[in-house]
PDB file of C-alpha atoms in Angstrom:
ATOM      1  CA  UNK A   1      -8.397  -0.868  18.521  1.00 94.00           C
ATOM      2  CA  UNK A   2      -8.479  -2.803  15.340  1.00 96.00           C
ATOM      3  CA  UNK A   3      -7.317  -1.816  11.841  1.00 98.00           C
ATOM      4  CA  UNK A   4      -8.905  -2.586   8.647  1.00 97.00           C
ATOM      5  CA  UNK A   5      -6.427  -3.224   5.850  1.00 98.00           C
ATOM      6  CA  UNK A   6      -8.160  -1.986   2.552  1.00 97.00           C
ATOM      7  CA  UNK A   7      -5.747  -4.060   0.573  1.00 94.00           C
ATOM      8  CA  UNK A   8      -5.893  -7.711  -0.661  1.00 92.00           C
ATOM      9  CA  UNK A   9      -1.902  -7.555  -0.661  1.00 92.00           C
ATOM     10  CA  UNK A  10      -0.738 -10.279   0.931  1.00 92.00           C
ATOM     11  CA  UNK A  11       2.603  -8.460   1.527  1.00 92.00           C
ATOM     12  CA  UNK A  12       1.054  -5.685   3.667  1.00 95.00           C
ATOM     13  CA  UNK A  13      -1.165  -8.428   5.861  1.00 96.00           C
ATOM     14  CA  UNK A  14       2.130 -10.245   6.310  1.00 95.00           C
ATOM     15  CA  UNK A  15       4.097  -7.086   7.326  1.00 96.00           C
ATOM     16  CA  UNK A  16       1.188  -5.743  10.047  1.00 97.00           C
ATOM     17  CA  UNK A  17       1.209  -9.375  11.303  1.00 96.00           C
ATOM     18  CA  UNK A  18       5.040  -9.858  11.798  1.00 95.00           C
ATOM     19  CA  UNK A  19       4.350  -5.678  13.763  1.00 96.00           C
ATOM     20  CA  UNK A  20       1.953  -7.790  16.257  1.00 96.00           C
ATOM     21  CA  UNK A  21      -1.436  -6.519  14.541  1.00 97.00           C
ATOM     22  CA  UNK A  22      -3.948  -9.019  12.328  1.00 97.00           C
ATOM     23  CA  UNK A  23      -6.272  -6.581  10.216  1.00 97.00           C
ATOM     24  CA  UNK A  24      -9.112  -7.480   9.363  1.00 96.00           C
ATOM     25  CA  UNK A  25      -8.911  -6.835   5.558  1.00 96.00           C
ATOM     26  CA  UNK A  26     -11.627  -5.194   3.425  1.00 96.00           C
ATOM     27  CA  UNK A  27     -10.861  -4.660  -0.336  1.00 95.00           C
ATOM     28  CA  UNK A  28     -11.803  -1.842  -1.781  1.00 95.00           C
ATOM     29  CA  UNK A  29     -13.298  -1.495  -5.471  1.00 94.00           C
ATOM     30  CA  UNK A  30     -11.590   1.484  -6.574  1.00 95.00           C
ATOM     31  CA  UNK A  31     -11.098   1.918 -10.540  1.00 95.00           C
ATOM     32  CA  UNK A  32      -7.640   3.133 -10.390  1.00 93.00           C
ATOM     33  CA  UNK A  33      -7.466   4.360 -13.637  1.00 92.00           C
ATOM     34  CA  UNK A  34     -10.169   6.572 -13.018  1.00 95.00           C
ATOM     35  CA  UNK A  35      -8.870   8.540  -9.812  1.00 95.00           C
ATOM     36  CA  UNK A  36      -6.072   9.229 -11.768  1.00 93.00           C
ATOM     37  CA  UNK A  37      -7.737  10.215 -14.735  1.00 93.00           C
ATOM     38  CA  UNK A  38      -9.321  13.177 -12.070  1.00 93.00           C
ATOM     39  CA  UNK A  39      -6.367  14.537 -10.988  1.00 93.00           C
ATOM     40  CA  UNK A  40      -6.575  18.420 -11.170  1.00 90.00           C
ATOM     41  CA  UNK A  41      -2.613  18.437 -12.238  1.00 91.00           C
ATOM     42  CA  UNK A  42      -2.843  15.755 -14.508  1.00 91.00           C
ATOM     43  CA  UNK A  43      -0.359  12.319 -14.641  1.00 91.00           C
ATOM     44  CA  UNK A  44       3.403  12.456 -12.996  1.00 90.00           C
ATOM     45  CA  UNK A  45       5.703  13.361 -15.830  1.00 90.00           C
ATOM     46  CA  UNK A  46       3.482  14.096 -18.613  1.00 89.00           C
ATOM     47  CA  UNK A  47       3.469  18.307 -18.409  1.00 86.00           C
ATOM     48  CA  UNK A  48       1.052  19.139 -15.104  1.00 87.00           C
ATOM     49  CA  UNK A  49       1.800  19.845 -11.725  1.00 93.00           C
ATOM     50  CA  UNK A  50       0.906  16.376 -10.315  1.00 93.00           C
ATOM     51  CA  UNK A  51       3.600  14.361  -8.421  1.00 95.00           C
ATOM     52  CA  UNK A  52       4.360  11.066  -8.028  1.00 95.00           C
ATOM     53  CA  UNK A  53       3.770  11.642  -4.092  1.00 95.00           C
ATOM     54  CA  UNK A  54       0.164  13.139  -5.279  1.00 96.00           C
ATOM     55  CA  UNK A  55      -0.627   9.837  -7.222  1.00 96.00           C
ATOM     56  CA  UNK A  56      -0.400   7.868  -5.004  1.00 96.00           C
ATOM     57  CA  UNK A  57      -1.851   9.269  -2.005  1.00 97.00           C
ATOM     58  CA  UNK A  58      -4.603  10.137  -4.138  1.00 97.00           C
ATOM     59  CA  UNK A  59      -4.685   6.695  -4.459  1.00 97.00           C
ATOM     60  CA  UNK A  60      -4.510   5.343  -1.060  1.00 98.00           C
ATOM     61  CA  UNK A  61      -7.304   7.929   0.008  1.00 98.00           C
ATOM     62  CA  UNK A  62      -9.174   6.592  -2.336  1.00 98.00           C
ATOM     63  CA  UNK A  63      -9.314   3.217  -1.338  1.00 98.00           C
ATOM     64  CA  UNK A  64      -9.660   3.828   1.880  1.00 98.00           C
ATOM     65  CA  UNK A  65     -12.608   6.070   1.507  1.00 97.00           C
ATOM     66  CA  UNK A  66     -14.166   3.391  -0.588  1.00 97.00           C
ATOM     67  CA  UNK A  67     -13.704   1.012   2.212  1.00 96.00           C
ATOM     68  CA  UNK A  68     -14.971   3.641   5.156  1.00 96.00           C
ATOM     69  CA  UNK A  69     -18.067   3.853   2.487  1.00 95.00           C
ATOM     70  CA  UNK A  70     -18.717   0.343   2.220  1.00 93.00           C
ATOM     71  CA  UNK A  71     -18.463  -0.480   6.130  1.00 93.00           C
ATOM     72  CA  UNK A  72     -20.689   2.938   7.327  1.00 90.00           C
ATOM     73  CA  UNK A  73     -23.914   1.359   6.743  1.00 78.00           C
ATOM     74  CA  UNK A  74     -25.723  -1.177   9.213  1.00 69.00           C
ATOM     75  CA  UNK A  75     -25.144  -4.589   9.200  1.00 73.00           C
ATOM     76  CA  UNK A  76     -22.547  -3.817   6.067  1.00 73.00           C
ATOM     77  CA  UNK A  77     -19.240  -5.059   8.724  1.00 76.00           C
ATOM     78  CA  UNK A  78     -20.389  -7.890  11.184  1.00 82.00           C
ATOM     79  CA  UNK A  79     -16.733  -8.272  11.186  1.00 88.00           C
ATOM     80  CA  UNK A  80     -16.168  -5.125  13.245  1.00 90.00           C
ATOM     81  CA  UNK A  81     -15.776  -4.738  17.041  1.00 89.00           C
ATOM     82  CA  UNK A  82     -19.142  -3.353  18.389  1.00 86.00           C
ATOM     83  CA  UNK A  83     -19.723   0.013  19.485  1.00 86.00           C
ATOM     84  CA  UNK A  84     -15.734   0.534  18.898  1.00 91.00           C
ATOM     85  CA  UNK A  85     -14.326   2.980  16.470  1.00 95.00           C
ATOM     86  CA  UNK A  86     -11.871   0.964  13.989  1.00 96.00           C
ATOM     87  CA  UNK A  87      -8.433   2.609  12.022  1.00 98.00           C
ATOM     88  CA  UNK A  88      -8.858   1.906   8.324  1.00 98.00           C
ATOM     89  CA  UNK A  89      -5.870   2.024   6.538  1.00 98.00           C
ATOM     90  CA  UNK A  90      -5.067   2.041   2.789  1.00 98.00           C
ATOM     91  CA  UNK A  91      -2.183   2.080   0.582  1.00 97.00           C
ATOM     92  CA  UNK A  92      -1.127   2.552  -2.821  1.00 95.00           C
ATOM     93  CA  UNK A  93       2.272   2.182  -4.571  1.00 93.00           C
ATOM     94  CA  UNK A  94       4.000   2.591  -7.872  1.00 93.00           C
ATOM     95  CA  UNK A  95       7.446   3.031  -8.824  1.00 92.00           C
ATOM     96  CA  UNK A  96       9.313   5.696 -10.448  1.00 94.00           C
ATOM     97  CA  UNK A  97      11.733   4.956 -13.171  1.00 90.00           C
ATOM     98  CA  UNK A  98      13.040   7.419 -16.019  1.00 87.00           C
ATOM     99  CA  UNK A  99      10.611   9.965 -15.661  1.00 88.00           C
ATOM    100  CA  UNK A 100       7.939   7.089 -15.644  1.00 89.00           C
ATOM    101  CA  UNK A 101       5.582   6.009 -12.789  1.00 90.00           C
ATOM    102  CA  UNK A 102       4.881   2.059 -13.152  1.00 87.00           C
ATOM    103  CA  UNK A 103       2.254   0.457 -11.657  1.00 86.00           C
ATOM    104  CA  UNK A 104       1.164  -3.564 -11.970  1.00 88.00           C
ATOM    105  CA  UNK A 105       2.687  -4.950 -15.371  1.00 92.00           C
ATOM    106  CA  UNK A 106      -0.535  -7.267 -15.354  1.00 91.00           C
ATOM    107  CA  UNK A 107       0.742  -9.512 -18.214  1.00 95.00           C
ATOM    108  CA  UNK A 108       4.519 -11.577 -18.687  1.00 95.00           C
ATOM    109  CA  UNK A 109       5.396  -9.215 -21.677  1.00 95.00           C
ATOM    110  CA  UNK A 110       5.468  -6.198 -19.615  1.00 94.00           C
ATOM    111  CA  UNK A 111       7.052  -7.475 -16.994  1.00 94.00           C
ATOM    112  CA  UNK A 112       9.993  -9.413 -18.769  1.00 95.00           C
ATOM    113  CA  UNK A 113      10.379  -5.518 -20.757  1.00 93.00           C
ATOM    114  CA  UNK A 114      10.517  -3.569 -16.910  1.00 92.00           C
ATOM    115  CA  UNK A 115      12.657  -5.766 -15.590  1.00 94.00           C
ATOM    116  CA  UNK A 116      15.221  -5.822 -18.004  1.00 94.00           C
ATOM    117  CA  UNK A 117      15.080  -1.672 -17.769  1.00 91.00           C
ATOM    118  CA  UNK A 118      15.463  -1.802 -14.144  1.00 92.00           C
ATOM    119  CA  UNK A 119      18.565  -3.901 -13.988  1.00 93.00           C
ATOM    120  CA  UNK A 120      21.539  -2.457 -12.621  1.00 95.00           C
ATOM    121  CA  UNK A 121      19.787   1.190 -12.137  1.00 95.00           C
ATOM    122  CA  UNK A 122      18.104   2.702  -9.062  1.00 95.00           C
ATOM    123  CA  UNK A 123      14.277   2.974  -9.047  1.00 94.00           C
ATOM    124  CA  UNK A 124      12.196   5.163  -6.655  1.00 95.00           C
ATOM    125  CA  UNK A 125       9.431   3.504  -4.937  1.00 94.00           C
ATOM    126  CA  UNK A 126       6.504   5.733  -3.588  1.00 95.00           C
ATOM    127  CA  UNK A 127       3.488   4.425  -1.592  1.00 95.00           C
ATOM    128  CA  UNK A 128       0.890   6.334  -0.513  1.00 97.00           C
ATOM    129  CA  UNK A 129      -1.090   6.075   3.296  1.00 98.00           C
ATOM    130  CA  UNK A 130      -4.411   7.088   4.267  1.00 98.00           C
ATOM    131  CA  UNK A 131      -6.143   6.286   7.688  1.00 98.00           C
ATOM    132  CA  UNK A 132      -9.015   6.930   8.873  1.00 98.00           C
ATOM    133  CA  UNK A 133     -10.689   6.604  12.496  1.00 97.00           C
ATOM    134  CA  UNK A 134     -13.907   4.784  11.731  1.00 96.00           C
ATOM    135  CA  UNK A 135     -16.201   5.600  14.220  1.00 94.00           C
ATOM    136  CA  UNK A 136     -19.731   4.340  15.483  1.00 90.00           C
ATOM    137  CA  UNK A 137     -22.562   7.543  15.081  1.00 85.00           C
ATOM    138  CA  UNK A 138     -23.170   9.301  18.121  1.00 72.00           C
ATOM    139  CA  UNK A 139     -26.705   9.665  17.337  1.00 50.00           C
ATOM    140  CA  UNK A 140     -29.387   7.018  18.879  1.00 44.00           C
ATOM    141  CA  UNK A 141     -31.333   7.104  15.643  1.00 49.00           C
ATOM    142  CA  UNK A 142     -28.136   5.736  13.468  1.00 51.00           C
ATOM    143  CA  UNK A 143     -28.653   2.831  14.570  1.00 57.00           C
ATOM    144  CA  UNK A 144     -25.130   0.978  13.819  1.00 69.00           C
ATOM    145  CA  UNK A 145     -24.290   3.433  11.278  1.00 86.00           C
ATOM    146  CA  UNK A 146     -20.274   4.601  11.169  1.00 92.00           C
ATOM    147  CA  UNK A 147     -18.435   7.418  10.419  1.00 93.00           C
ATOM    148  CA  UNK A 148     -15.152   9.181   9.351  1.00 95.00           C
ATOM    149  CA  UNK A 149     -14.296  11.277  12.448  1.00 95.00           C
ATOM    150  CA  UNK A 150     -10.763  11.916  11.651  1.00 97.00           C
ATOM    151  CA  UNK A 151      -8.291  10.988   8.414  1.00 98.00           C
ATOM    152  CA  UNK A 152      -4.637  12.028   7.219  1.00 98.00           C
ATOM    153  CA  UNK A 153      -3.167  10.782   4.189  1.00 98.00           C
ATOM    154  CA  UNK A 154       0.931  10.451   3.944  1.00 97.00           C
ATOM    155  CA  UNK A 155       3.395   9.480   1.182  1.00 96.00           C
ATOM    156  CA  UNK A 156       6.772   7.715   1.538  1.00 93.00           C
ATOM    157  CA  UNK A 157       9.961   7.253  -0.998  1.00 95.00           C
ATOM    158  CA  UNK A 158      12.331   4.895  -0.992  1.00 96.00           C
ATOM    159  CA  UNK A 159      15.569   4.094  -3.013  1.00 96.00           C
ATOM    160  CA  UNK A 160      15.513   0.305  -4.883  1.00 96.00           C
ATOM    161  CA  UNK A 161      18.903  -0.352  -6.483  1.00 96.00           C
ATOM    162  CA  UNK A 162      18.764  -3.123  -8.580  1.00 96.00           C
ATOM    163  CA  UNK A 163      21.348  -5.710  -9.403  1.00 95.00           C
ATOM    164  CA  UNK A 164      22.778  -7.050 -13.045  1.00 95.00           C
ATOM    165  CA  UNK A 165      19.636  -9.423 -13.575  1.00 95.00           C
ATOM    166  CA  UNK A 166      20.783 -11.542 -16.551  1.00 96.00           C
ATOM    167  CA  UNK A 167      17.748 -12.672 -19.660  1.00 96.00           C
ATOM    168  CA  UNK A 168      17.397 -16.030 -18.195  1.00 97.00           C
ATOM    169  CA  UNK A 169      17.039 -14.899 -14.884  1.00 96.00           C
ATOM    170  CA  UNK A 170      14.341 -12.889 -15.820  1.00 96.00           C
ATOM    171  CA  UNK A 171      12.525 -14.916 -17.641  1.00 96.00           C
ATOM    172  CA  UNK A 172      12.567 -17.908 -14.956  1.00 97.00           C
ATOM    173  CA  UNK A 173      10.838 -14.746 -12.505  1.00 96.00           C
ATOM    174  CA  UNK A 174       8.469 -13.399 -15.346  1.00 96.00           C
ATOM    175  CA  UNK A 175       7.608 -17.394 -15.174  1.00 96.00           C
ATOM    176  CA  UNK A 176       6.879 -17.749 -11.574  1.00 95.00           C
ATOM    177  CA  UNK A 177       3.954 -14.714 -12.321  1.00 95.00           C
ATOM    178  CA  UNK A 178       5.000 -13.123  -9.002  1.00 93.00           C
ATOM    179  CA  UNK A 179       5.978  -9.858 -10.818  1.00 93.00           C
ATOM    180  CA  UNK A 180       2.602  -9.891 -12.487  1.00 93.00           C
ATOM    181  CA  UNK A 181       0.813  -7.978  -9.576  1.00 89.00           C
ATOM    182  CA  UNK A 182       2.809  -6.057  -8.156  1.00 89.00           C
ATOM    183  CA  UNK A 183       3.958  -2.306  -8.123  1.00 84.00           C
ATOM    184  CA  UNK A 184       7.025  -2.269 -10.046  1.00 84.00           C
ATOM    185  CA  UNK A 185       7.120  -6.245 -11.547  1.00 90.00           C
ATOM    186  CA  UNK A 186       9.234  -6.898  -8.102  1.00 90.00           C
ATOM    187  CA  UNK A 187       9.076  -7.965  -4.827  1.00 90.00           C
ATOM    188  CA  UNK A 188      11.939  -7.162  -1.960  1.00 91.00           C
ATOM    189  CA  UNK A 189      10.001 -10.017   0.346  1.00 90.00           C
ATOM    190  CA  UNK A 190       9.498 -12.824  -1.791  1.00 91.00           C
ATOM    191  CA  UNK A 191      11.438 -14.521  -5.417  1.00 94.00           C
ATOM    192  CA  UNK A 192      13.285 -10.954  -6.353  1.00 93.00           C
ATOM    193  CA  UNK A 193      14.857 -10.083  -3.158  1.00 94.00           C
ATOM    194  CA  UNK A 194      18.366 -11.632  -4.537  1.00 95.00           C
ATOM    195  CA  UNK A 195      17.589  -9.624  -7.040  1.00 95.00           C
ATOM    196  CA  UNK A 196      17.836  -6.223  -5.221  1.00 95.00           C
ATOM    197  CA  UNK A 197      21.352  -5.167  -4.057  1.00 96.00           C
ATOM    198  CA  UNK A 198      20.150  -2.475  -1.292  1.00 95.00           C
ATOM    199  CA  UNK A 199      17.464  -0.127  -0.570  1.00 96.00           C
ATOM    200  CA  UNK A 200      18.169   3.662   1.013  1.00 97.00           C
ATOM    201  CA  UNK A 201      15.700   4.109   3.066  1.00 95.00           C
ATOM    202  CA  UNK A 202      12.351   2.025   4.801  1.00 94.00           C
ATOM    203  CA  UNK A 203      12.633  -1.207   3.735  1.00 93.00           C
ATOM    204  CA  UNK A 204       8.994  -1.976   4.982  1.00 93.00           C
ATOM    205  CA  UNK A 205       7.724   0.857   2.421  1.00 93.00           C
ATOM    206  CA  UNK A 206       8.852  -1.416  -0.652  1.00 93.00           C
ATOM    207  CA  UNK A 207       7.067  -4.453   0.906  1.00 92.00           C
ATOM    208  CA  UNK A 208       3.838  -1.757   0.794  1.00 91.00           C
ATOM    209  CA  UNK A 209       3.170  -0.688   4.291  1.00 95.00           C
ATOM    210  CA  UNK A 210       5.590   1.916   6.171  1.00 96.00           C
ATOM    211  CA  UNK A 211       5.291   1.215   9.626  1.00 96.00           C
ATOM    212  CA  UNK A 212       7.197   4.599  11.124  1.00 96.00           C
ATOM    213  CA  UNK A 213       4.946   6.657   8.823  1.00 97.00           C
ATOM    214  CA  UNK A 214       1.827   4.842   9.863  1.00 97.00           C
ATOM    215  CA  UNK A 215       2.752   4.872  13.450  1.00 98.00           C
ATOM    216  CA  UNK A 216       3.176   8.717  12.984  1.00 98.00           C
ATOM    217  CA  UNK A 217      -0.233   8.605  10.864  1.00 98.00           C
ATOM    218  CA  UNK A 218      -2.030   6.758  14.244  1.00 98.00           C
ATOM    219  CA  UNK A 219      -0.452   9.169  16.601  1.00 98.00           C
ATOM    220  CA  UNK A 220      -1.636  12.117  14.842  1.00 98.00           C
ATOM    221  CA  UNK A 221      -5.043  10.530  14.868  1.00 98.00           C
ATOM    222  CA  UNK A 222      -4.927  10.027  18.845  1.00 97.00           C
ATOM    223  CA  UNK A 223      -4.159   6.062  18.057  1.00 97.00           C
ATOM    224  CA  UNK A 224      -1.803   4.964  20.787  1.00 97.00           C
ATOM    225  CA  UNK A 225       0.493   2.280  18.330  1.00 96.00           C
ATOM    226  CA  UNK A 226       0.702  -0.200  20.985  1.00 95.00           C
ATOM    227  CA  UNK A 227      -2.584  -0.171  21.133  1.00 95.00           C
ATOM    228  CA  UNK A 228      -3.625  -2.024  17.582  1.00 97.00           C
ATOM    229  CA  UNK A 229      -0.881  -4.886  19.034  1.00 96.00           C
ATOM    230  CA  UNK A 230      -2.900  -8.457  18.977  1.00 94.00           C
ATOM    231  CA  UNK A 231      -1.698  -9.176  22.346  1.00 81.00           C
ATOM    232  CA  UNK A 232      -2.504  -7.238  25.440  1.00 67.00           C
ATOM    233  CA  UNK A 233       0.011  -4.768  26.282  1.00 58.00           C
ATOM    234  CA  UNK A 234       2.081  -4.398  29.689  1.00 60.00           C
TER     235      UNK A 234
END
């Protein structure tokens, strides 16, 4: 079986790939902003009974039912194996610092200003799962037409302790615009790992992707793991 990564992150292509799978990736075109502005609760920390876990697995279902959407018609995914259902997976995640939950700084200012907050403290970083089994229609008449037979969305935490970071340090990061656009302003697998003194818990979760909690994901969608490996198995 083959996934489909609804996430342009090269982290989480990188991760899957180093785990023996190559997804094919799809981005999806969710307006963040705006599945958060829905949320029945309201935003993490600001008075309603919304958690950071709800954000962002609101988040990753999101995206991955935009994705499911935009491959269901005919002809929309020549990509896709034929007449084989396909796991599309996607993934969301933002970090939680003093009662705030951070997403993408976007610009150098709010980046430099994050960093220097985070240094020596300990952040929480949540990212949210949701797979689906995209399936061809059973019906003659659908033609090539594919559909959500099964989903389950998940959310993960994970401890980030940061180390003393000094001004110039951060600046020379803020300047390399890898913090730019990514949860948190950081990266564990790329120009801030010195940066990070430990993590308590899934390491793989702060690169974007868990791998235990989307193997448990598959296998409680009938996906045998070994199964979405590249190569053959035994």
């Amino acid at each position: 079986m083959r996934l489909v990564l609804a996430s342009a992150s090269p982290a989480r292509r990188a991760t899957l790939i180093a785990a023996g799978i190559t997804p094919i990736v799809h981005v999806s075109t969710v307006d963040e902003d705006a599945v958060l502005a829905t949320l029945a609760g309201g935003r993490a920390f600001c008075g309603g009974t919304t958690t950071p876990a709800d954000e962002v697995a609101a988040l990753a279902a999101a995206k991955c039912a935009d994705v499911c959407a935009s491959l269901s018609a005919p002809d929309k995914a020549p990509d896709l194996p034929d007449g084989e259902p396909v796991l599309v997976v996607g993934c969301d995640s933002m970090l939680e610092i003093d009662g705030q939950m951070l997403g993408k700084p976007h610009t150098p200012d709010v980046a430099r200003e994050r960093i220097r907050a985070m240094r020596r403290t300990t952040a929480t970083l949540w990212t949210g799962h949701c797979a689906a089994i995209l399936a061809p229609a059973s019906s003659a008449q659908d033609g090539d037409t594919r559909v959500v037979t099964a989903s389950v969305t998940r959310s993960a935490s994970t401890l980030v302790h940061f180390g003393d970071i000094s001004d110039a340090e951060i600046e020379a990061y803020v300047a390399t615009g890898e913090p730019l656009h990514v949860a948190g302003s950081f990266t564990v697998d790329g120009l801030g790992g010195p940066f990070i003194e430990g993590v308590t818990g899934d390491y793989h979760s702060v690169v974007g992707i868990s791998l235990p909690l989307l193997r448990a994901m598959a296998t409680e969608l009938g996906v045998f793991w070994p199964d979405l490996w590249d190569a053959p198995r035994p």
